[in-house]
Short mmCIF file of C-alpha atoms in Angstrom, two decimals:
data_model
loop_
_atom_site.label_atom_id
_atom_site.label_comp_id
_atom_site.label_asym_id
_atom_site.label_seq_id
_atom_site.Cartn_x
_atom_site.Cartn_y
_atom_site.Cartn_z
CA MET A 1 -42.66 -124.74 37.87
CA ARG A 2 -39.03 -124.33 37.61
CA ILE A 3 -38.69 -121.08 37.15
CA ARG A 4 -41.56 -120.31 39.53
CA SER A 5 -39.17 -122.12 42.42
CA LYS A 6 -36.33 -120.01 42.38
CA THR A 7 -38.43 -117.16 42.01
CA LEU A 8 -39.24 -117.51 45.76
CA VAL A 9 -35.99 -118.95 47.03
CA ALA A 10 -34.46 -115.63 45.43
CA VAL A 11 -37.65 -113.47 46.95
CA ALA A 12 -36.43 -115.78 50.66
CA ALA A 13 -33.09 -115.22 50.18
CA LEU A 14 -33.65 -111.41 49.49
CA ALA A 15 -35.50 -111.01 52.73
CA LEU A 16 -33.47 -113.16 55.12
CA SER A 17 -30.24 -111.09 53.45
CA ALA A 18 -32.74 -107.60 54.24
CA ALA A 19 -32.93 -109.00 58.15
CA VAL A 20 -29.25 -108.40 57.93
CA PRO A 21 -28.03 -106.14 60.49
CA ALA A 22 -24.80 -103.59 59.39
CA GLY A 23 -22.33 -104.96 61.20
CA THR A 24 -23.13 -108.26 61.74
CA ALA A 25 -21.48 -110.22 58.12
CA THR A 26 -18.41 -111.93 59.18
CA ALA A 27 -17.41 -115.21 57.49
CA SER A 28 -18.92 -118.34 58.99
CA ASP A 29 -16.39 -120.46 58.07
CA ALA A 30 -12.89 -120.07 59.55
CA THR A 31 -11.15 -120.33 55.86
CA ALA A 32 -12.99 -117.01 55.01
CA SER A 33 -10.51 -114.58 56.72
CA ASP A 34 -10.08 -111.30 55.26
CA ALA A 35 -7.00 -110.27 53.36
CA THR A 36 -4.85 -107.78 55.06
CA GLY A 37 -5.85 -104.27 55.69
CA SER A 38 -1.78 -103.29 54.80
CA ASP A 39 -2.34 -105.45 51.02
CA ALA A 40 -5.53 -103.69 50.66
CA SER A 41 -4.38 -100.50 50.95
CA SER A 42 -1.33 -100.99 48.29
CA ALA A 43 -2.76 -99.20 45.35
CA THR A 44 0.59 -97.61 43.87
CA ALA A 45 2.76 -99.79 44.72
CA GLY A 46 3.36 -101.42 41.14
CA GLY A 47 1.00 -103.70 38.98
CA ALA A 48 -1.49 -104.06 36.15
CA PRO A 49 -5.61 -103.95 36.24
CA GLY A 50 -6.89 -106.57 37.31
CA ASP A 51 -3.28 -108.38 39.15
CA ILE A 52 -4.05 -109.70 42.27
CA VAL A 53 -3.53 -108.70 45.16
CA SER A 54 -3.86 -110.98 47.67
CA SER A 55 -6.49 -113.78 47.67
CA VAL A 56 -8.15 -116.23 50.70
CA PRO A 57 -9.93 -119.44 50.34
CA SER A 58 -14.00 -117.97 51.49
CA ALA A 59 -17.08 -119.79 50.88
CA PHE A 60 -20.52 -119.87 48.31
CA HIS A 61 -23.65 -120.02 50.66
CA PRO A 62 -26.29 -119.15 48.47
CA LEU A 63 -28.98 -119.52 52.26
CA PRO A 64 -26.95 -119.84 55.44
CA GLY A 65 -25.62 -123.49 55.95
CA GLN A 66 -26.47 -124.42 52.27
CA TRP A 67 -23.99 -126.59 49.87
CA THR A 68 -23.30 -125.43 46.67
CA ASN A 69 -20.25 -127.89 44.19
CA THR A 70 -17.85 -124.70 44.17
CA ARG A 71 -14.71 -122.97 45.27
CA ALA A 72 -14.58 -119.78 46.56
CA TRP A 73 -11.75 -117.38 46.94
CA LYS A 74 -12.00 -114.22 48.03
CA VAL A 75 -9.40 -111.60 46.36
CA HIS A 76 -7.38 -108.08 46.44
CA TYR A 77 -7.21 -107.31 42.93
CA ARG A 78 -5.53 -104.15 41.70
CA SER A 79 -8.21 -101.80 39.31
CA THR A 80 -8.62 -97.72 38.24
CA THR A 81 -11.12 -95.12 39.44
CA ALA A 82 -13.30 -93.45 37.93
CA ASP A 83 -9.96 -90.67 37.17
CA GLY A 84 -7.93 -93.36 36.28
CA LYS A 85 -5.26 -93.23 39.37
CA PRO A 86 -4.47 -97.23 40.30
CA ASN A 87 -7.37 -98.97 43.28
CA VAL A 88 -7.29 -101.85 44.75
CA VAL A 89 -10.74 -103.31 44.89
CA SER A 90 -11.99 -106.84 47.05
CA GLY A 91 -14.65 -109.56 45.48
CA THR A 92 -15.16 -112.71 45.18
CA VAL A 93 -14.36 -115.62 42.77
CA ILE A 94 -16.71 -118.29 42.91
CA VAL A 95 -15.82 -121.54 40.47
CA PRO A 96 -17.79 -124.31 40.13
CA GLN A 97 -16.49 -128.13 41.07
CA ASP A 98 -18.17 -129.90 38.41
CA GLY A 99 -15.28 -131.95 36.42
CA ARG A 100 -15.66 -129.87 33.15
CA THR A 101 -13.12 -129.61 31.15
CA GLY A 102 -12.17 -127.08 28.51
CA PRO A 103 -13.15 -123.73 28.80
CA ARG A 104 -15.23 -122.60 31.36
CA PRO A 105 -17.68 -119.55 30.88
CA LEU A 106 -17.02 -117.29 33.16
CA VAL A 107 -19.44 -114.56 34.09
CA THR A 108 -18.40 -110.85 36.31
CA TYR A 109 -21.63 -110.22 38.16
CA ALA A 110 -21.92 -106.73 39.63
CA VAL A 111 -25.43 -106.59 42.21
CA GLY A 112 -27.32 -104.20 42.70
CA THR A 113 -27.61 -101.32 45.76
CA VAL A 114 -26.21 -103.89 49.46
CA GLY A 115 -25.54 -99.80 50.91
CA LEU A 116 -22.17 -98.14 51.90
CA GLY A 117 -21.26 -99.81 54.56
CA ASP A 118 -17.99 -102.59 54.03
CA SER A 119 -20.41 -105.04 56.17
CA CYS A 120 -23.18 -104.64 53.54
CA ALA A 121 -20.08 -106.12 50.55
CA PRO A 122 -20.77 -109.18 48.64
CA SER A 123 -17.65 -110.90 49.91
CA ALA A 124 -18.16 -110.25 53.63
CA ASN A 125 -22.13 -111.68 52.90
CA LEU A 126 -21.85 -114.84 50.73
CA PRO A 127 -19.73 -116.46 52.62
CA ASN A 128 -22.51 -116.10 55.15
CA GLY A 129 -25.52 -116.69 52.77
CA THR A 130 -26.82 -113.21 52.85
CA ALA A 131 -25.48 -111.74 50.28
CA MET A 132 -29.07 -110.59 48.47
CA GLU A 133 -28.67 -112.21 44.75
CA ALA A 134 -26.85 -115.42 46.60
CA ASN A 135 -29.22 -117.01 44.27
CA LEU A 136 -29.36 -115.52 41.34
CA ILE A 137 -25.66 -116.00 41.41
CA GLN A 138 -26.30 -120.15 42.49
CA GLN A 139 -28.82 -119.79 38.89
CA LEU A 140 -25.13 -119.08 37.18
CA THR A 141 -23.20 -121.53 38.81
CA LEU A 142 -25.44 -123.77 38.60
CA ARG A 143 -24.91 -123.69 34.36
CA GLY A 144 -21.07 -124.69 35.22
CA TRP A 145 -19.37 -120.92 34.97
CA ALA A 146 -16.96 -118.94 36.31
CA VAL A 147 -18.98 -115.95 38.43
CA ALA A 148 -16.54 -113.59 39.73
CA VAL A 149 -18.21 -110.41 41.71
CA THR A 150 -16.85 -107.16 42.19
CA ASP A 151 -17.35 -106.15 46.13
CA TYR A 152 -17.14 -102.29 43.85
CA GLU A 153 -14.07 -99.68 45.09
CA GLY A 154 -15.22 -98.28 48.85
CA LEU A 155 -17.05 -101.46 49.60
CA GLY A 156 -14.99 -103.50 51.36
CA THR A 157 -11.69 -101.87 50.80
CA PRO A 158 -9.98 -99.11 52.64
CA GLY A 159 -12.80 -94.79 51.98
CA VAL A 160 -16.08 -94.61 50.79
CA HIS A 161 -18.08 -96.11 48.34
CA THR A 162 -17.57 -94.70 44.88
CA TYR A 163 -21.99 -95.52 44.74
CA THR A 164 -22.85 -94.68 41.37
CA VAL A 165 -20.12 -93.35 39.78
CA GLY A 166 -19.86 -95.31 36.86
CA PRO A 167 -16.32 -95.40 35.02
CA SER A 168 -15.08 -96.78 38.25
CA ALA A 169 -17.93 -99.60 38.54
CA GLY A 170 -17.77 -100.07 34.79
CA ARG A 171 -13.45 -100.86 35.51
CA ALA A 172 -13.65 -103.11 38.72
CA MET A 173 -15.88 -105.51 36.80
CA LEU A 174 -13.46 -105.87 34.43
CA ASP A 175 -10.59 -105.43 36.56
CA VAL A 176 -12.57 -109.26 38.04
CA ALA A 177 -12.72 -111.00 35.73
CA ARG A 178 -8.55 -110.31 34.78
CA ALA A 179 -8.86 -111.06 37.99
CA ALA A 180 -10.61 -114.84 37.67
CA GLN A 181 -8.68 -116.13 34.94
CA ARG A 182 -5.12 -114.76 36.63
CA LEU A 183 -5.87 -116.31 39.82
CA PRO A 184 -3.80 -119.80 39.77
CA GLY A 185 -6.55 -122.50 41.02
CA THR A 186 -9.55 -121.32 39.25
CA GLY A 187 -8.42 -123.31 35.73
CA LEU A 188 -9.70 -121.15 33.53
CA SER A 189 -7.80 -119.69 31.00
CA ALA A 190 -6.46 -116.23 29.69
CA ALA A 191 -8.67 -117.33 26.41
CA GLY A 192 -11.88 -118.41 28.05
CA PRO A 193 -15.44 -116.73 27.13
CA VAL A 194 -16.77 -114.34 29.58
CA GLY A 195 -19.85 -112.62 29.74
CA ILE A 196 -20.70 -109.74 31.65
CA MET A 197 -24.20 -109.39 33.97
CA GLY A 198 -25.82 -106.53 36.36
CA TYR A 199 -29.23 -105.07 37.61
CA SER A 200 -30.07 -101.63 38.55
CA GLN A 201 -26.56 -100.78 40.30
CA GLY A 202 -24.88 -103.29 39.09
CA GLY A 203 -27.03 -103.08 35.64
CA GLN A 204 -24.87 -99.42 35.51
CA ALA A 205 -21.81 -101.00 36.08
CA SER A 206 -22.31 -103.56 33.99
CA SER A 207 -23.13 -101.12 30.80
CA TRP A 208 -19.68 -99.48 31.92
CA ALA A 209 -17.71 -102.53 31.79
CA ALA A 210 -19.70 -103.10 28.08
CA GLU A 211 -19.28 -99.65 27.15
CA LEU A 212 -14.55 -99.31 28.91
CA GLN A 213 -13.78 -103.38 27.42
CA GLY A 214 -13.41 -102.33 23.99
CA SER A 215 -10.59 -100.02 25.14
CA TYR A 216 -9.85 -100.80 28.25
CA ALA A 217 -9.86 -104.41 28.17
CA PRO A 218 -10.24 -105.73 24.87
CA GLU A 219 -8.28 -108.68 25.35
CA LEU A 220 -11.19 -110.37 27.31
CA ASN A 221 -12.86 -112.82 25.12
CA VAL A 222 -16.55 -110.88 26.19
CA LYS A 223 -19.11 -112.70 24.56
CA GLY A 224 -22.45 -109.96 25.81
CA THR A 225 -23.62 -108.05 28.01
CA ALA A 226 -26.96 -108.77 30.32
CA THR A 227 -27.90 -105.51 32.11
CA GLY A 228 -31.53 -104.42 33.43
CA GLY A 229 -32.62 -101.54 34.85
CA VAL A 230 -30.02 -99.34 34.39
CA PRO A 231 -29.53 -96.24 35.91
CA ALA A 232 -28.28 -94.89 32.63
CA ASP A 233 -28.74 -90.81 33.56
CA LEU A 234 -28.22 -89.92 37.46
CA LEU A 235 -29.61 -86.76 37.00
CA ALA A 236 -32.85 -87.60 35.59
CA VAL A 237 -32.85 -91.21 37.97
CA ALA A 238 -32.64 -88.38 40.50
CA ASP A 239 -35.11 -86.51 39.73
CA PHE A 240 -37.45 -88.77 39.16
CA ASN A 241 -36.87 -89.44 42.86
CA ASN A 242 -37.45 -85.94 44.97
CA GLY A 243 -39.25 -87.73 47.28
CA SER A 244 -40.61 -89.88 47.05
CA TYR A 245 -39.61 -93.89 47.75
CA GLY A 246 -36.20 -94.22 46.38
CA SER A 247 -35.42 -90.33 47.45
CA GLY A 248 -32.63 -91.95 49.96
CA LEU A 249 -30.61 -93.38 46.77
CA ILE A 250 -30.10 -89.47 46.16
CA PHE A 251 -27.97 -88.79 48.97
CA MET A 252 -25.75 -92.24 48.59
CA ALA A 253 -25.62 -90.85 45.41
CA ALA A 254 -23.76 -87.96 46.57
CA ALA A 255 -21.72 -89.48 48.81
CA GLY A 256 -20.38 -91.88 45.72
CA GLN A 257 -20.35 -89.54 43.96
CA ASP A 258 -18.19 -87.42 46.51
CA ALA A 259 -16.05 -90.65 47.47
CA ALA A 260 -14.73 -90.35 43.58
CA TYR A 261 -14.67 -86.39 43.43
CA PRO A 262 -13.47 -84.50 46.30
CA GLU A 263 -13.78 -81.70 44.89
CA LEU A 264 -17.16 -81.87 45.20
CA ASP A 265 -17.14 -81.07 49.38
CA LEU A 266 -20.90 -82.48 49.17
CA ASP A 267 -20.35 -81.70 53.52
CA SER A 268 -20.54 -78.27 52.88
CA TYR A 269 -23.97 -78.00 50.88
CA LEU A 270 -26.16 -79.95 53.16
CA ASN A 271 -28.22 -79.28 56.72
CA PRO A 272 -27.59 -80.95 59.87
CA ALA A 273 -30.46 -83.19 58.89
CA GLY A 274 -28.35 -83.53 55.78
CA LYS A 275 -25.03 -84.32 57.23
CA ALA A 276 -27.18 -86.89 60.26
CA LEU A 277 -28.36 -88.93 57.75
CA VAL A 278 -25.17 -88.55 54.87
CA GLY A 279 -22.87 -90.03 57.93
CA PHE A 280 -25.91 -93.03 58.96
CA PHE A 281 -25.67 -94.21 55.06
CA LYS A 282 -22.35 -95.06 55.02
CA GLU A 283 -22.27 -96.85 58.38
CA ASN A 284 -25.49 -99.07 57.33
CA CYS A 285 -27.03 -100.75 54.21
CA VAL A 286 -29.88 -100.87 52.14
CA ALA A 287 -32.66 -102.87 54.20
CA VAL A 288 -32.52 -100.02 56.60
CA ASP A 289 -31.51 -97.13 54.51
CA ALA A 290 -34.23 -97.16 52.51
CA THR A 291 -36.77 -96.45 54.91
CA VAL A 292 -34.64 -93.71 57.25
CA GLY A 293 -34.42 -91.88 54.13
CA SER A 294 -37.57 -92.28 52.39
CA PHE A 295 -40.13 -89.82 51.58
CA LYS A 296 -37.91 -87.23 51.61
CA ARG A 297 -36.81 -83.87 49.84
CA ILE A 298 -33.57 -82.70 48.60
CA SER A 299 -34.30 -79.62 49.54
CA ASP A 300 -35.21 -80.93 53.45
CA LEU A 301 -31.71 -82.17 53.59
CA THR A 302 -29.37 -79.01 51.80
CA THR A 303 -28.70 -75.44 52.44
CA THR A 304 -28.99 -75.52 48.51
CA ASN A 305 -28.53 -78.12 46.22
CA PRO A 306 -26.40 -79.49 43.98
CA LEU A 307 -27.26 -81.02 41.86
CA GLU A 308 -28.25 -77.51 40.09
CA ARG A 309 -24.49 -76.81 40.40
CA PRO A 310 -22.66 -77.37 37.08
CA ASP A 311 -19.66 -78.90 38.67
CA TRP A 312 -22.33 -80.80 40.14
CA ARG A 313 -23.11 -81.97 36.75
CA ASP A 314 -20.83 -82.46 34.86
CA ARG A 315 -18.99 -85.31 37.74
CA LEU A 316 -22.94 -86.80 37.14
CA ASN A 317 -22.89 -86.61 33.42
CA ARG A 318 -19.73 -88.47 33.40
CA SER A 319 -22.01 -91.33 35.05
CA LYS A 320 -23.97 -91.29 31.27
CA LEU A 321 -24.34 -93.68 29.43
CA GLY A 322 -25.70 -94.15 26.10
CA ARG A 323 -21.99 -92.76 23.98
CA THR A 324 -19.85 -95.69 23.60
CA ALA A 325 -21.52 -98.63 21.96
CA PRO A 326 -20.84 -101.60 23.36
CA ALA A 327 -18.18 -104.09 21.40
CA ALA A 328 -20.21 -107.13 22.42
CA PRO A 329 -24.20 -107.96 21.59
CA VAL A 330 -26.38 -106.78 25.14
CA HIS A 331 -29.42 -107.63 26.52
CA GLN A 332 -31.26 -104.95 28.56
CA TYR A 333 -34.01 -105.71 30.07
CA HIS A 334 -36.15 -103.38 32.16
CA ALA A 335 -39.61 -102.79 33.81
CA LEU A 336 -43.36 -101.62 32.78
CA GLY A 337 -43.58 -100.34 36.10
CA ASP A 338 -40.28 -99.19 37.84
CA GLU A 339 -40.51 -97.04 40.39
CA LEU A 340 -37.25 -96.49 40.89
CA ILE A 341 -35.45 -96.19 37.59
CA PRO A 342 -37.53 -94.63 34.99
CA TYR A 343 -39.11 -96.44 31.96
CA ALA A 344 -37.46 -94.00 30.23
CA VAL A 345 -34.75 -93.84 31.40
CA GLY A 346 -33.86 -97.95 30.17
CA ARG A 347 -36.18 -97.35 26.45
CA GLN A 348 -33.47 -94.06 26.21
CA LEU A 349 -29.74 -95.89 27.05
CA ARG A 350 -31.67 -98.05 24.27
CA ALA A 351 -31.92 -95.97 21.65
CA ASP A 352 -28.65 -94.02 22.37
CA TRP A 353 -26.80 -97.54 21.80
CA CYS A 354 -28.98 -98.73 18.50
CA ALA A 355 -28.16 -95.31 17.24
CA ARG A 356 -24.28 -95.92 17.48
CA GLY A 357 -24.55 -99.48 16.15
CA ALA A 358 -25.15 -102.18 19.10
CA ALA A 359 -26.86 -104.83 19.14
CA VAL A 360 -29.27 -104.49 21.16
CA ASP A 361 -31.95 -106.75 22.51
CA TRP A 362 -35.03 -104.80 24.38
CA SER A 363 -36.26 -106.47 26.47
CA THR A 364 -39.55 -105.27 28.60
CA ILE A 365 -40.95 -107.25 32.08
CA TRP A 366 -44.84 -105.85 31.30
CA VAL A 367 -45.03 -107.40 35.14
CA GLY A 368 -44.00 -106.20 38.15
CA GLU A 369 -41.60 -102.99 39.49
CA HIS A 370 -37.66 -102.92 40.14
CA VAL A 371 -37.21 -105.84 42.62
CA SER A 372 -39.31 -107.74 41.38
CA GLY A 373 -37.72 -107.13 37.81
CA VAL A 374 -34.19 -109.26 38.83
CA ILE A 375 -35.80 -111.61 39.93
CA THR A 376 -38.03 -112.84 37.43
CA HIS A 377 -36.05 -111.92 34.55
CA THR A 378 -32.91 -113.61 35.89
CA SER A 379 -33.52 -117.42 34.83
CA ALA A 380 -33.86 -115.30 31.13
CA ALA A 381 -30.43 -112.89 30.98
CA ALA A 382 -28.71 -116.36 32.02
CA ASP A 383 -30.92 -117.87 28.75
CA TRP A 384 -29.32 -115.08 26.14
CA LEU A 385 -26.15 -115.27 27.42
CA ALA A 386 -26.14 -119.20 27.55
CA ASP A 387 -26.72 -118.14 23.47
CA ARG A 388 -23.97 -115.87 23.44
CA PHE A 389 -21.44 -118.86 24.89
CA ALA A 390 -23.15 -121.38 22.35
CA GLY A 391 -21.50 -119.09 19.54
CA ARG A 392 -25.60 -118.27 18.29
CA PRO A 393 -25.30 -115.42 16.35
CA ALA A 394 -27.03 -111.82 18.93
CA ALA A 395 -29.14 -109.73 16.42
CA GLY A 396 -30.76 -108.03 18.28
CA ASN A 397 -34.37 -106.00 17.69
CA CYS A 398 -33.64 -102.16 17.31
#
């Protein structure tokens, strides 16, 4: 009954956030004002990944006006782009105010697709109760865990969001965990246990964070990664969605790749209808984007298909997962009936990780589709992380 209640609340939150148009996500709390633009753009002024550039008090409301016994901060922190350059990313740090002593687990959390417009950023919506996954995040804070939510590169900061660029997203996740541990007032220890969690776009980000952690952030005490609905192979996902309900995601991803790698020159491949659609995506959020962009073929919106070009294929393959075994155990889950990210793509990632010696606990969601997968499985994924925080071994089921 408790799981069913949580699921219903999460569905309500998703429906509510889908109804919020771009441009309305301004903080309702007086303390949730944004950092200055000059802070957010000072990416090259020294410092290390994870260092705080600025922080302001914020708030965490799973639904509009819903109280939570937490403190929250909006942060700008240093990170690294896909091609290794320093940048600044925004995010939110949430800490329960439950009087807990001793090391508090920290979950670095990546949301699924919210859109390309800055108003879609989690940090713009968590204070208002309009963030799509806020009720899922609340399931973690109710366990006494701190949560750090990245906005990703270019979502809420200057520039276009580098949507689906895996190395950028993975680093943003690891660096927001570092930032949370360095933020005064959180009570978080640099040696405290860390979990990585995300689904869909967040599944790509969390999987990349898991693969990068051993080399990029080895000091983080990562106990495990819970990742689901992972678009591990972008070319396969694009082929699957071409002309279908999820076809708009192809063009959003193309805009994200073009933002990370401007030499790709996406605009030169688009016809007038394609330019108009991508321009629309850059200003709006996923609920509208999914409707406007659905059931279109790449050939409808381009003069030449960029995905057939070697340079585009090379950049997309730079975001392909499965080449490096995560250093910590992984719980990976995928809906058999996923209509956006093929089940076979998830299975292949599991096979690739297993072949490289990773400890992978694979779980199939037998009933449901893409969005319902995260709603129904979050509790089980969090239970798996709780076992890792408790020091219980994770052998996997490869």
